Each structure stands twice: as structure tokens, then as C-alpha cells.
Short mmCIF file of N, CA and C in Angstrom, two decimals:
data_model
loop_
_atom_site.label_atom_id
_atom_site.label_comp_id
_atom_site.label_asym_id
_atom_site.label_seq_id
_atom_site.Cartn_x
_atom_site.Cartn_y
_atom_site.Cartn_z
N LYS A 1 -40.88 82.66 174.18
CA LYS A 1 -41.96 83.60 173.93
C LYS A 1 -41.44 84.98 173.53
N VAL A 2 -40.35 85.41 174.14
CA VAL A 2 -39.77 86.71 173.79
C VAL A 2 -39.36 86.70 172.32
N ALA A 3 -38.67 85.66 171.90
CA ALA A 3 -38.23 85.59 170.50
C ALA A 3 -39.43 85.58 169.56
N LYS A 4 -40.48 84.90 169.95
CA LYS A 4 -41.67 84.81 169.09
C LYS A 4 -42.29 86.19 168.84
N ILE A 5 -42.45 86.99 169.89
CA ILE A 5 -43.09 88.30 169.66
C ILE A 5 -42.13 89.31 169.04
N GLU A 6 -40.83 89.02 169.08
CA GLU A 6 -39.84 89.88 168.43
C GLU A 6 -39.56 89.42 166.99
N ASN A 7 -40.19 88.33 166.56
CA ASN A 7 -39.96 87.73 165.23
C ASN A 7 -38.52 87.25 165.06
N GLY A 8 -37.95 86.74 166.14
CA GLY A 8 -36.60 86.22 166.09
C GLY A 8 -36.56 84.71 166.02
N TYR A 9 -35.38 84.17 165.82
CA TYR A 9 -35.20 82.72 165.82
C TYR A 9 -35.30 82.19 167.24
N ASP A 10 -34.55 82.80 168.16
CA ASP A 10 -34.57 82.40 169.57
C ASP A 10 -33.90 83.51 170.37
N SER A 11 -33.95 83.38 171.69
CA SER A 11 -33.38 84.43 172.54
C SER A 11 -32.79 83.84 173.81
N ILE A 12 -31.95 84.64 174.44
CA ILE A 12 -31.51 84.32 175.79
C ILE A 12 -32.15 85.34 176.72
N CYS A 13 -32.58 84.89 177.88
CA CYS A 13 -33.10 85.78 178.91
C CYS A 13 -32.11 85.77 180.06
N VAL A 14 -31.74 86.96 180.49
CA VAL A 14 -30.70 87.13 181.49
C VAL A 14 -31.23 88.00 182.64
N SER A 15 -30.36 88.30 183.58
CA SER A 15 -30.80 88.96 184.81
C SER A 15 -31.20 90.42 184.66
N THR A 16 -30.61 91.15 183.70
CA THR A 16 -30.93 92.56 183.49
C THR A 16 -30.74 92.93 182.03
N GLY A 17 -31.21 94.11 181.67
CA GLY A 17 -30.97 94.62 180.32
C GLY A 17 -29.49 94.85 180.06
N MET A 18 -28.78 95.33 181.07
CA MET A 18 -27.34 95.53 180.92
C MET A 18 -26.61 94.21 180.75
N ALA A 19 -27.10 93.16 181.37
CA ALA A 19 -26.49 91.84 181.17
C ALA A 19 -26.68 91.40 179.72
N ALA A 20 -27.80 91.74 179.11
CA ALA A 20 -28.03 91.43 177.70
C ALA A 20 -27.06 92.23 176.82
N THR A 21 -26.87 93.50 177.16
CA THR A 21 -25.93 94.35 176.41
C THR A 21 -24.51 93.80 176.51
N ALA A 22 -24.09 93.50 177.74
CA ALA A 22 -22.74 92.96 177.94
C ALA A 22 -22.57 91.63 177.21
N SER A 23 -23.60 90.79 177.24
CA SER A 23 -23.54 89.49 176.55
C SER A 23 -23.34 89.69 175.05
N CYS A 24 -24.02 90.68 174.49
CA CYS A 24 -23.91 90.94 173.06
C CYS A 24 -22.49 91.36 172.69
N ILE A 25 -21.94 92.31 173.43
CA ILE A 25 -20.59 92.78 173.12
C ILE A 25 -19.57 91.67 173.35
N ASN A 26 -19.73 90.91 174.43
CA ASN A 26 -18.83 89.79 174.69
C ASN A 26 -18.90 88.73 173.60
N ALA A 27 -20.08 88.54 173.02
CA ALA A 27 -20.26 87.49 172.01
C ALA A 27 -19.63 87.84 170.67
N PHE A 28 -19.63 89.12 170.33
CA PHE A 28 -19.28 89.48 168.95
C PHE A 28 -18.08 90.41 168.80
N MET A 29 -17.44 90.78 169.90
CA MET A 29 -16.26 91.65 169.80
C MET A 29 -15.11 91.07 170.59
N ASN A 30 -13.90 91.34 170.13
CA ASN A 30 -12.66 90.93 170.78
C ASN A 30 -11.70 92.11 170.82
N THR A 31 -10.59 91.92 171.50
CA THR A 31 -9.55 92.94 171.52
C THR A 31 -9.19 93.34 170.09
N GLY A 32 -9.13 94.65 169.86
CA GLY A 32 -8.79 95.15 168.52
C GLY A 32 -10.00 95.41 167.64
N ASP A 33 -11.17 94.98 168.07
CA ASP A 33 -12.39 95.20 167.28
C ASP A 33 -12.98 96.57 167.57
N HIS A 34 -13.80 97.03 166.62
CA HIS A 34 -14.40 98.36 166.69
C HIS A 34 -15.92 98.26 166.59
N CYS A 35 -16.59 99.17 167.29
CA CYS A 35 -18.06 99.26 167.27
C CYS A 35 -18.46 100.70 166.99
N VAL A 36 -19.41 100.87 166.08
CA VAL A 36 -20.04 102.17 165.87
C VAL A 36 -21.32 102.14 166.70
N ILE A 37 -21.43 103.06 167.65
CA ILE A 37 -22.54 103.05 168.60
C ILE A 37 -23.17 104.44 168.67
N THR A 38 -24.46 104.47 168.92
CA THR A 38 -25.15 105.75 169.00
C THR A 38 -24.59 106.61 170.13
N ASN A 39 -24.47 107.89 169.86
CA ASN A 39 -23.99 108.81 170.88
C ASN A 39 -25.07 109.14 171.90
N CYS A 40 -26.24 108.58 171.70
CA CYS A 40 -27.35 108.83 172.61
C CYS A 40 -27.78 107.51 173.25
N SER A 41 -26.80 106.66 173.55
CA SER A 41 -27.11 105.36 174.14
C SER A 41 -27.45 105.50 175.61
N TYR A 42 -28.12 104.49 176.13
CA TYR A 42 -28.44 104.41 177.55
C TYR A 42 -27.14 104.59 178.35
N GLY A 43 -27.22 105.28 179.47
CA GLY A 43 -26.03 105.59 180.26
C GLY A 43 -25.22 104.37 180.64
N GLY A 44 -25.89 103.29 181.02
CA GLY A 44 -25.18 102.07 181.38
C GLY A 44 -24.43 101.46 180.21
N THR A 45 -25.03 101.55 179.02
CA THR A 45 -24.38 101.04 177.81
C THR A 45 -23.12 101.86 177.52
N ASN A 46 -23.27 103.16 177.55
CA ASN A 46 -22.13 104.05 177.32
C ASN A 46 -21.02 103.76 178.33
N ARG A 47 -21.39 103.62 179.59
CA ARG A 47 -20.42 103.40 180.66
C ARG A 47 -19.68 102.07 180.50
N ILE A 48 -20.39 100.99 180.21
CA ILE A 48 -19.72 99.69 180.10
C ILE A 48 -18.77 99.68 178.90
N CYS A 49 -19.15 100.36 177.82
CA CYS A 49 -18.25 100.43 176.66
C CYS A 49 -16.97 101.16 177.03
N ARG A 50 -17.11 102.32 177.67
CA ARG A 50 -15.94 103.15 178.00
C ARG A 50 -15.12 102.58 179.16
N GLU A 51 -15.78 102.09 180.20
CA GLU A 51 -15.08 101.70 181.43
C GLU A 51 -14.64 100.24 181.47
N GLN A 52 -15.33 99.36 180.78
CA GLN A 52 -14.94 97.95 180.81
C GLN A 52 -14.31 97.49 179.50
N PHE A 53 -14.94 97.81 178.37
CA PHE A 53 -14.48 97.23 177.11
C PHE A 53 -13.32 97.99 176.47
N VAL A 54 -13.28 99.31 176.60
CA VAL A 54 -12.13 100.06 176.05
C VAL A 54 -10.83 99.61 176.72
N PRO A 55 -10.78 99.47 178.06
CA PRO A 55 -9.53 98.99 178.68
C PRO A 55 -9.13 97.57 178.24
N LEU A 56 -10.08 96.82 177.69
CA LEU A 56 -9.78 95.48 177.18
C LEU A 56 -9.31 95.52 175.72
N GLY A 57 -9.16 96.73 175.17
CA GLY A 57 -8.62 96.87 173.82
C GLY A 57 -9.65 96.96 172.72
N MET A 58 -10.91 97.21 173.06
CA MET A 58 -11.95 97.40 172.05
C MET A 58 -12.13 98.89 171.81
N GLU A 59 -12.57 99.23 170.60
CA GLU A 59 -12.78 100.64 170.24
C GLU A 59 -14.27 100.91 170.04
N PHE A 60 -14.71 102.08 170.46
CA PHE A 60 -16.10 102.50 170.29
C PHE A 60 -16.12 103.94 169.79
N ASP A 61 -16.82 104.17 168.68
CA ASP A 61 -17.06 105.53 168.20
C ASP A 61 -18.54 105.84 168.43
N PHE A 62 -18.80 106.83 169.26
CA PHE A 62 -20.16 107.26 169.58
C PHE A 62 -20.56 108.35 168.58
N VAL A 63 -21.50 108.02 167.70
CA VAL A 63 -21.87 108.95 166.62
C VAL A 63 -23.38 109.21 166.63
N ASP A 64 -23.77 110.26 165.94
CA ASP A 64 -25.17 110.65 165.81
C ASP A 64 -25.86 109.72 164.81
N PHE A 65 -26.78 108.90 165.29
CA PHE A 65 -27.46 107.92 164.45
C PHE A 65 -28.70 108.48 163.78
N THR A 66 -29.02 109.77 164.00
CA THR A 66 -30.20 110.32 163.33
C THR A 66 -29.97 110.48 161.84
N ASP A 67 -28.70 110.45 161.42
CA ASP A 67 -28.36 110.48 159.99
C ASP A 67 -27.51 109.25 159.69
N PRO A 68 -28.05 108.28 158.95
CA PRO A 68 -27.30 107.06 158.66
C PRO A 68 -25.95 107.29 158.00
N LYS A 69 -25.76 108.42 157.33
CA LYS A 69 -24.46 108.72 156.71
C LYS A 69 -23.36 108.79 157.77
N ASN A 70 -23.71 109.26 158.97
CA ASN A 70 -22.73 109.32 160.06
C ASN A 70 -22.27 107.92 160.46
N VAL A 71 -23.20 106.99 160.44
CA VAL A 71 -22.88 105.60 160.80
C VAL A 71 -21.90 105.03 159.78
N GLU A 72 -22.21 105.20 158.51
CA GLU A 72 -21.34 104.65 157.47
C GLU A 72 -19.96 105.31 157.49
N ALA A 73 -19.93 106.61 157.75
CA ALA A 73 -18.65 107.33 157.77
C ALA A 73 -17.75 106.87 158.92
N ALA A 74 -18.34 106.33 159.99
CA ALA A 74 -17.56 105.90 161.16
C ALA A 74 -17.03 104.47 161.05
N ILE A 75 -17.45 103.74 160.02
CA ILE A 75 -17.01 102.35 159.86
C ILE A 75 -15.53 102.30 159.53
N LYS A 76 -14.84 101.38 160.20
CA LYS A 76 -13.40 101.15 159.99
C LYS A 76 -13.20 99.71 159.51
N PRO A 77 -12.01 99.37 159.07
CA PRO A 77 -11.77 97.98 158.64
C PRO A 77 -11.99 96.95 159.77
N ASN A 78 -11.83 97.37 161.02
CA ASN A 78 -11.99 96.44 162.14
C ASN A 78 -13.36 96.55 162.82
N THR A 79 -14.33 97.20 162.17
CA THR A 79 -15.67 97.33 162.74
C THR A 79 -16.38 95.98 162.69
N LYS A 80 -16.82 95.53 163.83
CA LYS A 80 -17.52 94.24 163.94
C LYS A 80 -18.99 94.39 164.32
N LEU A 81 -19.35 95.57 164.87
CA LEU A 81 -20.70 95.74 165.40
C LEU A 81 -21.17 97.17 165.20
N ILE A 82 -22.42 97.30 164.77
CA ILE A 82 -23.12 98.58 164.76
C ILE A 82 -24.21 98.47 165.82
N PHE A 83 -24.18 99.37 166.79
CA PHE A 83 -25.06 99.29 167.96
C PHE A 83 -25.99 100.51 167.96
N SER A 84 -27.24 100.28 167.54
CA SER A 84 -28.22 101.36 167.54
C SER A 84 -29.14 101.22 168.75
N GLU A 85 -29.86 102.29 169.01
CA GLU A 85 -30.88 102.28 170.05
C GLU A 85 -32.00 103.16 169.53
N SER A 86 -33.20 102.61 169.44
CA SER A 86 -34.29 103.40 168.88
C SER A 86 -35.63 102.92 169.42
N PRO A 87 -36.34 103.82 170.09
CA PRO A 87 -35.94 105.15 170.51
C PRO A 87 -34.93 105.07 171.66
N THR A 88 -34.13 106.11 171.77
CA THR A 88 -33.07 106.11 172.79
C THR A 88 -33.65 106.42 174.17
N ASN A 89 -32.90 105.98 175.16
CA ASN A 89 -33.26 106.22 176.56
C ASN A 89 -32.26 107.22 177.13
N PRO A 90 -32.64 108.39 177.54
CA PRO A 90 -34.01 108.85 177.80
C PRO A 90 -34.54 109.87 176.80
N THR A 91 -33.80 110.22 175.75
CA THR A 91 -34.20 111.34 174.89
C THR A 91 -35.19 110.98 173.79
N LEU A 92 -35.44 109.69 173.58
CA LEU A 92 -36.39 109.19 172.58
C LEU A 92 -36.01 109.55 171.15
N THR A 93 -34.71 109.71 170.89
CA THR A 93 -34.21 109.95 169.54
C THR A 93 -34.45 108.69 168.70
N LEU A 94 -34.84 108.88 167.46
CA LEU A 94 -35.12 107.74 166.58
C LEU A 94 -34.01 107.56 165.55
N ALA A 95 -33.81 106.32 165.16
CA ALA A 95 -32.84 105.98 164.11
C ALA A 95 -33.56 105.27 162.98
N ASP A 96 -33.10 105.45 161.76
CA ASP A 96 -33.65 104.77 160.60
C ASP A 96 -33.06 103.36 160.55
N LEU A 97 -33.75 102.42 161.18
CA LEU A 97 -33.21 101.06 161.31
C LEU A 97 -33.04 100.37 159.97
N ASP A 98 -33.93 100.62 159.02
CA ASP A 98 -33.80 100.01 157.70
C ASP A 98 -32.51 100.47 157.02
N ALA A 99 -32.25 101.77 157.06
CA ALA A 99 -31.05 102.32 156.42
C ALA A 99 -29.78 101.84 157.12
N ILE A 100 -29.81 101.82 158.45
CA ILE A 100 -28.63 101.37 159.20
C ILE A 100 -28.37 99.89 158.96
N SER A 101 -29.42 99.09 158.91
CA SER A 101 -29.27 97.66 158.62
C SER A 101 -28.70 97.44 157.23
N GLU A 102 -29.15 98.24 156.28
CA GLU A 102 -28.64 98.15 154.91
C GLU A 102 -27.14 98.45 154.88
N ILE A 103 -26.72 99.47 155.61
CA ILE A 103 -25.30 99.82 155.69
C ILE A 103 -24.51 98.67 156.32
N ALA A 104 -25.04 98.12 157.41
CA ALA A 104 -24.37 97.00 158.09
C ALA A 104 -24.21 95.81 157.15
N GLN A 105 -25.28 95.46 156.44
CA GLN A 105 -25.23 94.32 155.52
C GLN A 105 -24.24 94.57 154.39
N LYS A 106 -24.23 95.77 153.87
CA LYS A 106 -23.31 96.13 152.78
C LYS A 106 -21.85 95.93 153.19
N HIS A 107 -21.55 96.18 154.46
CA HIS A 107 -20.18 96.08 154.95
C HIS A 107 -19.91 94.76 155.70
N GLY A 108 -20.90 93.87 155.76
CA GLY A 108 -20.70 92.60 156.45
C GLY A 108 -20.53 92.73 157.96
N ILE A 109 -21.25 93.69 158.55
CA ILE A 109 -21.15 93.98 159.98
C ILE A 109 -22.48 93.65 160.64
N LEU A 110 -22.42 93.12 161.85
CA LEU A 110 -23.65 92.84 162.60
C LEU A 110 -24.28 94.13 163.09
N HIS A 111 -25.61 94.17 163.06
CA HIS A 111 -26.37 95.32 163.57
C HIS A 111 -27.23 94.84 164.73
N VAL A 112 -26.98 95.40 165.91
CA VAL A 112 -27.80 95.13 167.09
C VAL A 112 -28.54 96.41 167.45
N CYS A 113 -29.80 96.28 167.84
CA CYS A 113 -30.60 97.44 168.22
C CYS A 113 -31.23 97.20 169.59
N ASP A 114 -30.99 98.14 170.50
CA ASP A 114 -31.69 98.15 171.78
C ASP A 114 -33.01 98.87 171.54
N SER A 115 -34.09 98.11 171.63
CA SER A 115 -35.41 98.65 171.32
C SER A 115 -36.32 98.64 172.55
N THR A 116 -35.72 98.75 173.72
CA THR A 116 -36.45 98.67 174.97
C THR A 116 -37.61 99.65 175.03
N PHE A 117 -37.37 100.90 174.65
CA PHE A 117 -38.42 101.91 174.79
C PHE A 117 -39.53 101.78 173.77
N ALA A 118 -39.30 101.04 172.70
CA ALA A 118 -40.35 100.87 171.69
C ALA A 118 -41.28 99.71 172.04
N THR A 119 -40.73 98.65 172.60
CA THR A 119 -41.41 97.36 172.79
C THR A 119 -41.72 96.78 171.41
N PRO A 120 -41.93 95.46 171.33
CA PRO A 120 -42.24 94.85 170.03
C PRO A 120 -43.62 95.24 169.51
N TYR A 121 -44.42 95.91 170.32
CA TYR A 121 -45.72 96.37 169.84
C TYR A 121 -45.60 97.61 168.97
N VAL A 122 -44.48 98.31 169.08
CA VAL A 122 -44.25 99.51 168.28
C VAL A 122 -43.21 99.24 167.19
N CYS A 123 -42.14 98.50 167.53
CA CYS A 123 -41.06 98.27 166.56
C CYS A 123 -40.37 96.95 166.86
N ARG A 124 -40.16 96.18 165.81
CA ARG A 124 -39.37 94.95 165.89
C ARG A 124 -38.15 95.14 165.00
N PRO A 125 -37.00 95.45 165.60
CA PRO A 125 -35.81 95.73 164.80
C PRO A 125 -35.43 94.62 163.83
N LEU A 126 -35.69 93.36 164.18
CA LEU A 126 -35.34 92.28 163.27
C LEU A 126 -36.14 92.38 161.97
N ASP A 127 -37.36 92.93 162.04
CA ASP A 127 -38.16 93.15 160.84
C ASP A 127 -37.60 94.27 159.97
N HIS A 128 -36.70 95.06 160.54
CA HIS A 128 -36.09 96.18 159.82
C HIS A 128 -34.63 95.89 159.48
N GLY A 129 -34.25 94.61 159.50
CA GLY A 129 -32.93 94.21 159.04
C GLY A 129 -31.88 94.02 160.11
N ALA A 130 -32.18 94.37 161.36
CA ALA A 130 -31.19 94.15 162.43
C ALA A 130 -30.95 92.66 162.61
N ASP A 131 -29.77 92.31 163.09
CA ASP A 131 -29.42 90.91 163.33
C ASP A 131 -29.78 90.46 164.74
N LEU A 132 -29.76 91.41 165.66
CA LEU A 132 -30.02 91.12 167.07
C LEU A 132 -30.82 92.27 167.68
N THR A 133 -31.65 91.93 168.64
CA THR A 133 -32.40 92.95 169.39
C THR A 133 -32.12 92.77 170.87
N ILE A 134 -31.95 93.89 171.56
CA ILE A 134 -31.81 93.88 173.02
C ILE A 134 -33.08 94.46 173.61
N GLN A 135 -33.56 93.83 174.67
CA GLN A 135 -34.69 94.35 175.43
C GLN A 135 -34.35 94.31 176.91
N SER A 136 -34.59 95.43 177.60
CA SER A 136 -34.58 95.41 179.05
C SER A 136 -35.98 94.99 179.46
N LEU A 137 -36.14 93.76 179.88
CA LEU A 137 -37.46 93.25 180.24
C LEU A 137 -38.01 93.93 181.48
N THR A 138 -37.13 94.55 182.24
CA THR A 138 -37.51 95.26 183.46
C THR A 138 -38.54 96.34 183.18
N LYS A 139 -38.46 96.94 182.02
CA LYS A 139 -39.30 98.10 181.74
C LYS A 139 -40.70 97.67 181.28
N TYR A 140 -40.95 97.60 179.98
CA TYR A 140 -42.32 97.39 179.51
C TYR A 140 -42.75 95.93 179.44
N TYR A 141 -41.82 95.02 179.27
CA TYR A 141 -42.21 93.61 179.32
C TYR A 141 -42.79 93.30 180.69
N ASP A 142 -42.10 93.75 181.74
CA ASP A 142 -42.60 93.57 183.10
C ASP A 142 -43.73 94.57 183.34
N GLY A 143 -43.39 95.83 183.39
CA GLY A 143 -44.40 96.86 183.51
C GLY A 143 -45.09 96.98 184.85
N LEU A 144 -44.84 96.05 185.76
CA LEU A 144 -45.55 96.04 187.04
C LEU A 144 -44.61 96.10 188.24
N ASN A 145 -43.34 96.37 187.99
CA ASN A 145 -42.33 96.43 189.06
C ASN A 145 -42.22 95.12 189.85
N ILE A 146 -42.29 94.01 189.15
CA ILE A 146 -42.21 92.71 189.81
C ILE A 146 -40.80 92.15 189.76
N GLY A 147 -40.11 92.32 188.63
CA GLY A 147 -38.79 91.72 188.50
C GLY A 147 -37.90 92.49 187.55
N THR A 148 -36.67 92.03 187.44
CA THR A 148 -35.73 92.61 186.49
C THR A 148 -35.29 91.52 185.52
N GLY A 149 -34.97 91.94 184.32
CA GLY A 149 -34.50 90.98 183.34
C GLY A 149 -34.11 91.66 182.05
N GLY A 150 -33.45 90.90 181.21
CA GLY A 150 -33.05 91.38 179.90
C GLY A 150 -33.11 90.24 178.91
N ALA A 151 -33.17 90.58 177.65
CA ALA A 151 -33.19 89.56 176.60
C ALA A 151 -32.34 90.01 175.43
N LEU A 152 -31.70 89.05 174.79
CA LEU A 152 -30.96 89.27 173.56
C LEU A 152 -31.56 88.30 172.55
N ILE A 153 -32.17 88.86 171.52
CA ILE A 153 -32.92 88.07 170.55
C ILE A 153 -32.12 87.98 169.26
N ALA A 154 -31.95 86.77 168.74
CA ALA A 154 -31.16 86.53 167.53
C ALA A 154 -32.06 86.24 166.34
N LYS A 155 -31.64 86.71 165.19
CA LYS A 155 -32.38 86.49 163.95
C LYS A 155 -32.15 85.09 163.37
N THR A 156 -30.94 84.54 163.59
CA THR A 156 -30.58 83.28 162.95
C THR A 156 -30.13 82.24 163.97
N PRO A 157 -30.16 80.96 163.58
CA PRO A 157 -29.67 79.91 164.49
C PRO A 157 -28.19 80.10 164.85
N GLU A 158 -27.38 80.57 163.90
CA GLU A 158 -25.95 80.75 164.16
C GLU A 158 -25.71 81.83 165.21
N LEU A 159 -26.41 82.94 165.10
CA LEU A 159 -26.27 84.00 166.10
C LEU A 159 -26.77 83.53 167.47
N TYR A 160 -27.88 82.78 167.45
CA TYR A 160 -28.41 82.27 168.71
C TYR A 160 -27.41 81.33 169.38
N GLU A 161 -26.78 80.45 168.63
CA GLU A 161 -25.81 79.51 169.21
C GLU A 161 -24.66 80.28 169.88
N ARG A 162 -24.24 81.37 169.26
CA ARG A 162 -23.15 82.16 169.84
C ARG A 162 -23.57 82.83 171.15
N ILE A 163 -24.75 83.46 171.17
CA ILE A 163 -25.17 84.14 172.40
C ILE A 163 -25.52 83.13 173.49
N LYS A 164 -26.01 81.97 173.10
CA LYS A 164 -26.32 80.92 174.09
C LYS A 164 -25.03 80.41 174.72
N LEU A 165 -23.97 80.28 173.93
CA LEU A 165 -22.67 79.86 174.46
C LEU A 165 -22.15 80.89 175.47
N ILE A 166 -22.24 82.16 175.13
CA ILE A 166 -21.80 83.22 176.04
C ILE A 166 -22.61 83.18 177.33
N GLN A 167 -23.91 83.02 177.21
CA GLN A 167 -24.76 82.92 178.39
C GLN A 167 -24.34 81.75 179.27
N ASN A 168 -24.08 80.62 178.65
CA ASN A 168 -23.66 79.43 179.39
C ASN A 168 -22.32 79.65 180.09
N MET A 169 -21.36 80.23 179.38
CA MET A 169 -20.04 80.45 179.97
C MET A 169 -20.08 81.45 181.13
N HIS A 170 -20.93 82.47 181.00
CA HIS A 170 -21.01 83.49 182.04
C HIS A 170 -21.96 83.11 183.17
N GLY A 171 -22.77 82.10 182.96
CA GLY A 171 -23.74 81.71 183.98
C GLY A 171 -24.80 82.76 184.21
N ASN A 172 -25.03 83.58 183.20
CA ASN A 172 -25.96 84.69 183.35
C ASN A 172 -27.35 84.27 182.92
N ILE A 173 -28.15 83.92 183.89
CA ILE A 173 -29.50 83.45 183.60
C ILE A 173 -30.52 84.33 184.32
N MET A 174 -31.75 84.16 183.93
CA MET A 174 -32.86 84.76 184.65
C MET A 174 -33.35 83.69 185.61
N SER A 175 -33.65 84.07 186.83
CA SER A 175 -34.12 83.08 187.80
C SER A 175 -35.44 82.48 187.33
N PRO A 176 -35.71 81.23 187.65
CA PRO A 176 -36.96 80.60 187.22
C PRO A 176 -38.20 81.36 187.69
N MET A 177 -38.19 81.87 188.91
CA MET A 177 -39.36 82.60 189.42
C MET A 177 -39.57 83.89 188.64
N THR A 178 -38.47 84.60 188.36
CA THR A 178 -38.59 85.83 187.56
C THR A 178 -39.10 85.50 186.17
N ALA A 179 -38.60 84.43 185.58
CA ALA A 179 -39.07 84.03 184.24
C ALA A 179 -40.57 83.75 184.26
N TYR A 180 -41.02 83.05 185.27
CA TYR A 180 -42.45 82.76 185.39
C TYR A 180 -43.26 84.06 185.51
N LEU A 181 -42.81 84.96 186.38
CA LEU A 181 -43.52 86.23 186.56
C LEU A 181 -43.50 87.07 185.30
N MET A 182 -42.37 87.07 184.58
CA MET A 182 -42.26 87.83 183.34
C MET A 182 -43.24 87.30 182.30
N LEU A 183 -43.40 86.00 182.24
CA LEU A 183 -44.37 85.42 181.31
C LEU A 183 -45.78 85.90 181.64
N GLN A 184 -46.07 86.10 182.92
CA GLN A 184 -47.39 86.59 183.31
C GLN A 184 -47.57 88.05 182.92
N THR A 185 -46.56 88.88 183.20
CA THR A 185 -46.70 90.31 182.90
C THR A 185 -46.71 90.59 181.41
N MET A 186 -46.06 89.73 180.63
CA MET A 186 -46.04 89.90 179.18
C MET A 186 -47.46 89.82 178.60
N LYS A 187 -48.34 89.11 179.27
CA LYS A 187 -49.70 88.92 178.77
C LYS A 187 -50.46 90.23 178.68
N THR A 188 -50.09 91.21 179.49
CA THR A 188 -50.81 92.50 179.48
C THR A 188 -50.02 93.61 178.80
N MET A 189 -48.86 93.29 178.23
CA MET A 189 -48.04 94.32 177.60
C MET A 189 -48.81 95.04 176.49
N GLY A 190 -49.56 94.33 175.71
CA GLY A 190 -50.32 94.94 174.62
C GLY A 190 -51.36 95.92 175.12
N LEU A 191 -51.94 95.65 176.26
CA LEU A 191 -52.95 96.55 176.83
C LEU A 191 -52.31 97.78 177.44
N ARG A 192 -51.11 97.60 177.99
CA ARG A 192 -50.44 98.73 178.63
C ARG A 192 -49.85 99.65 177.60
#
């Protein structure tokens, strides 16, 4: 259901939004790879990049995504991922997802967008050219303080197979009860 309202091929649902973020980076980056990421990313995203993934040999350049030229200027030969967030948490900075997706496609780089603060009722990054969308289901999908969860939504079957493999290897799932409750709270997301 999450993939359906995000206009994706399919999705994985995990225990938290940060678990979705970690799953994405684990799925598409290795030692020696580089990511261009917004300098206004969620604190947990910034922290996991700097504290967990940099010591594993990955590179992250935190740049201002309000001007897509900054994103393109930060691309290196080893860039594997462009990580946008729109609107950002907590400053609500917006990024031009169409322009950033165009840059990513031009360079053969995956574009993932954390769109938690927009919800699919305001913005569906996959409709704007992103390859993957991250949602912290804890926030507006739930909206009632019932559970925590995260989702990583893939545009294509190939991307979905990769994130599903990572989910399987890490054992990172959403509990069945939380999944059931999330399906209930999703029914009122449009009203909220």
C-alpha cells in the first residue's frame, strides 16, 4: 500500500525511518563510494553518514540543495548516490527534485529523496524523477503516536530486489502488529 500511494513499484517497510535510510545507503554504496547529500538533512541521517559510514570508507559531501548547480558541482567519478530531502527536517528547505533527478540521470547516479515532511499527498518524489523515496512512517503516515516505522520505496523491480535483499540480510522488518496499525492510520492521512 505504501508503494501504491507513492507511485512506486514496491517498497520495504522497516522498524524506523532511520532504518530505511541505513538500508538505502547499505544497498547502494560500498567502501570508496561517494554520496552528494543535502547539508540540511535530518540529524540522524547526517550522524549515520558521518559516524558510521565515513569510518567504513564512504565519502559524503553535504551541499546546499536549494541550487541544483551545487549538486552537480559536487559530483565525483565515484559518486553513486544523490540524497535529497524535501522539505527538510526541521527547516522545511525545498529542493528542485525535477532538476536534481535530471542531473542524477545525466550522470548515471541514483537519486533518493527523503520526503517524510511532505507526505505523498503533497509530493511524490518518484513522479519527479527520483529512483527511491524514503518515508519515516512514524510521522504523518502514523500521525496518531501508535507506532514507529520507515519505508524505502523503489521505482523499478531491479531497485526493489536490491533493497529487499538488504532487508532480508539485515532482518530489519516492521512488526506485524505495527504494520496492521499503520495500515489503519494511513486511512486518515488524507484528512489530517
